[in-house]
XYZ file of C-alpha atoms in Angstrom:
392
model
C -10.718 10.521 30.069
C -7.180 10.309 31.399
C -5.613 13.667 32.219
C -2.044 14.484 31.263
C -0.729 17.436 33.187
C 0.448 18.889 36.453
C -1.349 19.316 39.763
C -0.241 21.829 42.365
C -1.248 20.121 45.594
C -0.743 23.156 47.781
C -1.506 26.760 46.860
C -3.401 29.495 48.668
C -5.919 31.399 46.570
C -7.686 32.939 49.557
C -4.811 33.451 52.010
C -5.581 37.153 52.237
C -8.865 36.385 54.025
C -7.811 34.747 57.332
C -4.421 36.461 57.643
C -4.583 39.480 55.374
C -4.646 42.007 58.181
C -1.075 41.130 59.119
C 0.576 39.314 56.225
C -0.894 39.678 52.769
C -1.694 42.377 50.269
C -3.868 42.165 47.195
C -6.055 39.343 45.942
C -6.170 37.089 42.845
C -7.893 39.819 40.805
C -5.423 42.564 41.793
C -3.698 44.021 38.666
C -0.710 45.217 40.694
C -0.001 41.662 41.843
C 1.348 40.652 38.433
C 4.697 42.362 39.127
C 6.430 40.003 41.499
C 9.851 38.819 42.597
C 10.790 35.452 44.065
C 10.426 37.012 47.544
C 6.828 38.099 46.737
C 6.757 40.851 49.367
C 3.483 39.700 50.953
C 1.650 40.204 47.660
C -0.933 37.607 46.639
C 0.918 35.377 44.163
C -2.121 33.447 42.919
C -3.059 36.157 40.428
C -5.554 34.846 37.884
C -3.720 36.311 34.894
C -0.550 34.557 36.028
C -2.374 31.286 36.717
C -3.604 31.209 33.123
C 0.048 31.170 32.006
C 1.139 28.482 34.474
C 0.272 25.380 32.452
C -1.052 23.729 35.634
C -4.258 21.710 35.194
C -5.360 21.540 38.840
C -4.757 23.859 41.769
C -5.634 22.362 45.123
C -6.694 25.439 47.077
C -5.495 25.115 50.662
C -8.023 26.853 52.868
C -6.199 28.081 55.952
C -7.484 27.537 59.439
C -6.225 30.383 61.613
C -5.144 28.702 64.845
C -6.029 31.896 66.700
C -9.692 31.149 66.026
C -10.033 29.313 69.378
C -13.598 28.034 68.842
C -15.369 25.708 66.423
C -17.811 28.394 65.301
C -14.996 30.843 64.489
C -12.966 28.174 62.659
C -16.009 27.109 60.640
C -16.837 30.714 59.757
C -13.257 31.287 58.545
C -13.176 28.298 56.232
C -16.680 28.846 54.869
C -15.720 32.411 53.985
C -12.712 31.132 52.031
C -14.648 28.355 50.285
C -17.335 30.821 49.211
C -14.722 33.310 48.034
C -13.087 30.734 45.745
C -16.476 29.560 44.434
C -17.503 33.127 43.568
C -14.087 33.947 42.114
C -14.348 30.999 39.726
C -17.886 32.020 38.723
C -16.696 35.543 37.867
C -14.008 34.054 35.632
C -15.866 30.999 34.364
C -14.292 31.175 30.908
C -10.960 30.056 32.361
C -11.589 28.559 35.814
C -13.999 26.353 37.676
C -14.328 24.674 41.062
C -14.464 20.879 40.928
C -16.447 19.267 43.738
C -15.680 15.729 42.582
C -13.250 14.024 40.173
C -15.755 13.928 37.301
C -16.207 17.708 37.469
C -12.423 18.140 37.461
C -12.036 15.970 34.370
C -14.823 17.896 32.637
C -13.270 21.295 33.420
C -9.878 20.166 32.139
C -11.460 18.752 28.961
C -12.934 22.231 28.379
C -9.470 23.769 28.646
C -10.160 25.324 32.044
C -8.106 25.265 35.232
C -9.754 23.298 38.037
C -9.716 24.628 41.588
C -10.215 21.955 44.253
C -10.915 22.641 47.919
C -8.626 21.462 50.717
C -7.852 22.457 54.310
C -4.431 23.140 55.804
C -4.997 22.549 59.482
C -8.378 21.444 60.765
C -8.679 22.600 64.358
C -12.255 21.914 65.565
C -13.430 20.887 62.072
C -13.224 17.072 61.859
C -14.081 15.893 65.362
C -16.913 13.642 64.149
C -17.879 11.620 61.092
C -20.720 14.082 60.522
C -18.168 16.921 60.438
C -16.077 15.121 57.827
C -19.100 14.270 55.685
C -20.304 17.861 55.778
C -16.986 19.040 54.310
C -17.061 16.256 51.717
C -20.508 17.486 50.692
C -19.043 20.989 50.253
C -16.532 19.549 47.783
C -13.518 19.417 50.109
C -11.230 16.762 48.650
C -8.294 16.767 51.058
C -7.537 17.805 54.627
C -4.261 18.157 56.529
C -5.481 17.698 60.111
C -2.245 19.075 61.606
C -0.536 22.330 60.618
C 2.226 24.394 62.218
C 1.729 23.439 65.854
C 0.574 20.487 67.926
C -3.219 20.394 68.118
C -6.020 18.184 69.386
C -5.400 15.685 66.568
C -1.696 15.131 67.163
C 1.887 16.321 67.090
C 3.249 18.627 64.415
C 6.785 18.329 63.060
C 9.550 20.364 64.683
C 11.794 22.256 62.268
C 15.314 23.635 62.597
C 16.804 27.095 62.923
C 14.515 30.100 63.024
C 11.642 27.916 61.797
C 11.571 26.185 65.186
C 9.382 29.053 66.410
C 6.409 27.779 64.388
C 6.148 24.813 66.773
C 8.064 26.045 69.790
C 5.802 24.156 72.184
C 6.530 20.943 70.292
C 10.263 21.622 70.528
C 10.065 22.271 74.270
C 8.064 19.073 74.764
C 10.556 17.091 72.679
C 13.486 18.516 74.671
C 12.165 18.430 78.233
C 9.246 15.981 78.148
C 9.812 13.598 75.218
C 7.330 11.047 76.530
C 4.555 13.581 75.878
C 5.165 13.374 72.111
C 2.830 10.511 71.224
C 1.930 11.236 67.603
C -1.777 11.140 66.866
C -4.127 11.624 69.781
C -7.068 9.276 70.290
C -9.240 11.936 68.641
C -6.693 12.248 65.830
C -6.870 8.543 64.997
C -10.654 8.728 64.923
C -10.448 11.845 62.732
C -8.216 10.028 60.214
C -10.638 7.100 60.122
C -13.588 9.458 59.741
C -11.908 11.214 56.821
C -11.505 7.862 55.077
C -15.144 6.955 55.813
C -16.285 10.327 54.468
C -14.244 10.031 51.258
C -11.674 12.737 52.067
C -7.969 12.382 51.224
C -5.592 12.636 54.193
C -2.743 15.113 53.699
C 0.204 14.230 55.955
C 2.043 17.549 55.572
C 3.425 19.009 58.809
C 2.962 15.786 60.784
C 5.599 14.637 63.262
C 7.318 11.303 62.700
C 4.953 9.456 64.997
C 1.880 11.193 63.594
C 2.933 10.329 60.029
C 3.780 6.705 60.807
C 0.497 6.170 62.646
C -1.420 7.773 59.770
C 0.419 5.526 57.318
C -0.607 2.510 59.396
C -4.259 3.635 59.379
C -4.007 3.998 55.591
C -2.517 0.507 55.262
C -5.358 -0.912 57.335
C -7.898 0.760 55.064
C -5.756 0.105 51.948
C -6.155 3.734 50.904
C -3.637 6.180 49.423
C -2.507 9.285 51.288
C -0.679 12.413 50.157
C 2.204 14.616 51.249
C 1.163 17.925 49.696
C 4.364 19.892 50.361
C 7.271 18.090 51.927
C 10.851 17.110 51.276
C 13.456 14.372 51.685
C 15.034 13.814 55.080
C 18.212 12.347 53.613
C 18.807 15.802 52.098
C 17.450 17.970 54.911
C 17.646 16.148 58.217
C 14.620 17.362 60.156
C 11.294 15.929 61.190
C 9.208 17.387 58.359
C 11.324 15.518 55.835
C 10.294 12.001 54.852
C 12.648 9.068 55.320
C 13.223 6.652 52.455
C 10.988 4.086 54.162
C 8.205 6.626 54.621
C 8.455 7.629 50.949
C 8.260 3.995 49.841
C 5.371 3.326 52.201
C 3.373 6.282 50.908
C 3.943 5.437 47.245
C 3.335 1.753 47.971
C -0.282 2.625 48.779
C -0.678 4.537 45.515
C -0.152 7.927 47.145
C 1.868 10.886 45.942
C 4.429 13.399 47.175
C 4.972 17.022 46.245
C 8.299 18.665 47.052
C 7.568 22.035 48.592
C 8.309 25.177 46.638
C 9.279 26.978 49.862
C 13.010 27.233 49.270
C 13.879 27.856 52.936
C 12.804 24.279 53.654
C 15.021 22.651 51.032
C 18.663 23.548 51.636
C 20.663 20.538 52.871
C 21.142 20.083 56.586
C 23.110 17.231 58.089
C 25.604 14.836 56.480
C 25.146 14.116 52.779
C 26.144 10.865 51.098
C 27.878 12.842 48.339
C 29.249 16.412 48.324
C 27.316 19.229 46.710
C 28.410 20.195 43.182
C 30.936 23.024 43.066
C 28.426 25.298 41.321
C 25.560 24.589 43.768
C 23.797 27.848 44.617
C 21.875 27.941 47.877
C 18.287 29.137 47.741
C 17.942 28.449 44.012
C 16.453 25.625 41.983
C 19.615 23.677 42.883
C 18.179 22.920 46.335
C 14.893 21.731 44.790
C 16.773 19.497 42.355
C 18.507 17.646 45.194
C 15.147 16.405 46.475
C 13.725 15.594 43.028
C 16.848 13.655 42.046
C 16.675 11.709 45.298
C 13.074 10.702 44.546
C 14.106 9.674 41.021
C 16.957 7.570 42.376
C 14.799 5.981 45.067
C 11.645 5.332 43.024
C 12.961 5.355 39.439
C 13.059 8.147 36.877
C 9.436 8.783 35.860
C 8.668 5.717 37.981
C 6.146 7.491 40.186
C 4.214 10.741 39.780
C 5.651 13.791 41.533
C 3.395 16.780 42.120
C 4.023 20.453 42.634
C 3.468 21.794 46.130
C 4.293 25.426 45.515
C 2.823 26.896 48.699
C 2.196 30.077 46.709
C 0.713 32.482 49.232
C 2.693 35.728 49.074
C 4.550 35.118 52.322
C 6.832 32.151 51.599
C 9.761 32.987 49.262
C 10.554 30.677 46.362
C 13.629 29.831 44.279
C 15.782 32.876 43.693
C 17.359 33.235 40.240
C 20.661 31.490 39.712
C 21.871 33.940 37.069
C 21.718 37.656 36.401
C 21.695 40.725 38.683
C 19.643 39.023 41.420
C 21.390 35.670 41.122
C 24.719 34.179 42.112
C 26.286 33.939 38.673
C 26.543 36.357 35.740
C 24.216 35.742 32.836
C 27.317 35.159 30.698
C 27.895 31.916 32.638
C 24.863 30.363 30.938
C 25.759 27.752 28.337
C 22.367 27.995 26.606
C 19.968 30.788 25.723
C 18.655 32.238 29.002
C 15.228 31.240 30.211
C 13.011 33.666 32.093
C 13.352 31.334 35.080
C 17.157 31.601 34.953
C 17.121 35.320 35.701
C 13.852 35.735 37.635
C 13.611 32.566 39.692
C 10.148 31.352 40.655
C 8.562 34.791 41.002
C 5.084 33.432 40.316
C 3.025 30.691 38.652
C 3.566 32.212 35.196
C 7.198 31.048 35.393
C 6.384 27.374 35.976
C 6.632 26.485 32.238
C 10.077 28.098 32.176
C 11.022 26.166 35.327
C 10.001 22.881 33.698
C 12.075 23.777 30.650
C 14.993 24.294 33.021
C 14.343 20.873 34.590
C 14.446 19.282 31.141
C 17.832 20.892 30.535
C 19.001 19.258 33.769
C 17.793 15.830 32.557
C 14.995 15.650 35.122
C 12.109 13.339 34.190
C 9.364 15.911 33.621
C 6.956 13.108 32.692
C 6.705 12.351 36.421
C 5.100 15.769 36.912
C 2.860 15.300 33.870
C 1.430 12.164 35.510
C 0.539 13.971 38.729
C -2.900 15.399 37.852
C -4.196 11.975 36.836
C -2.737 10.345 39.945
C -4.438 12.924 42.166
C -7.810 12.303 40.530
C -7.339 8.546 40.869
C -6.548 8.959 44.575
C -9.663 11.078 45.037
C -11.772 8.521 43.144
C -10.432 5.644 45.235
C -11.105 7.405 48.541
C -14.643 8.331 47.455
C -15.259 4.738 46.352
C -14.186 3.553 49.819
C -16.747 5.903 51.359
C -19.498 4.512 49.122
C -18.563 0.932 50.012
């Protein structure tokens, strides 16, 4: 059965577990966490009541690897705790949710009208050193792994970002500035880890990779003729920094049957560097306008509704999302609206319950929403193809 609907390739259901002591409040069952703003205030955004209103078919649950774990046993304990939490959460709310450990289970859950949670890792320090490691996570139902997260690790170089965000990979920035020859992309272990993920039937997520790391991963994928994913990224022609994908990288990824999600983290989306055309006079920074620049670029490059585009909300309670464009918390008065106001117009992306309103807004802006509706099926096809490679 083909699935029509949206996948969110990057959301954090269990973010309060590895980092809760310093960043997050509440959990997905917390009643108080239904009253949110676009800034979120370190409250868990993935509230189950709000998820039921989101219209999303699949949430890829990004299990976080706390880089402060230092050892393999600690890292493994952290991720197992999160995987078990999500499994038990879905069991407690089995009328509406389920965990899919393979594509067939995902299709079955969606056919029943349920939301499918799918396991993934963001960062994989110590966890995919061997083929046996990768296969063990595949057997636990982990569909996708981003081997590199915020900083350089044993698998390779992480992207360096601009402004205050440079602190997340300060070591990478210092190496790039004072010792550029040390930035080599994937390490020898990283290349083996990518190959082992393919052999184990796990999708490679290229989010947070440096240019060299991404290009080398793309080459490994071309050799294997397997699709890869960018779970929460953006377009470099709009925001000129290393985490953004160039036009050639975008074409290369889609050419293998992969898929891109533009991040929902609004701080990553505002233009930086020279643009080929000036911003519209009514462009409002930090709103959906920044997101639209990247979506329109993908439409222009790949064709409107020509390729699936996924969500990559990065809902976790810490990262702010699109602020409202209109109303008391926006840039413009509500009277400036030419049509009846949507909830998204005056609240921004305060939580997953506002995604249907956001898509209605995109339709009003003549964005090809069908590209998003194709994303859940494309994700399942990617997962099926990678698993078939493992079996072969």
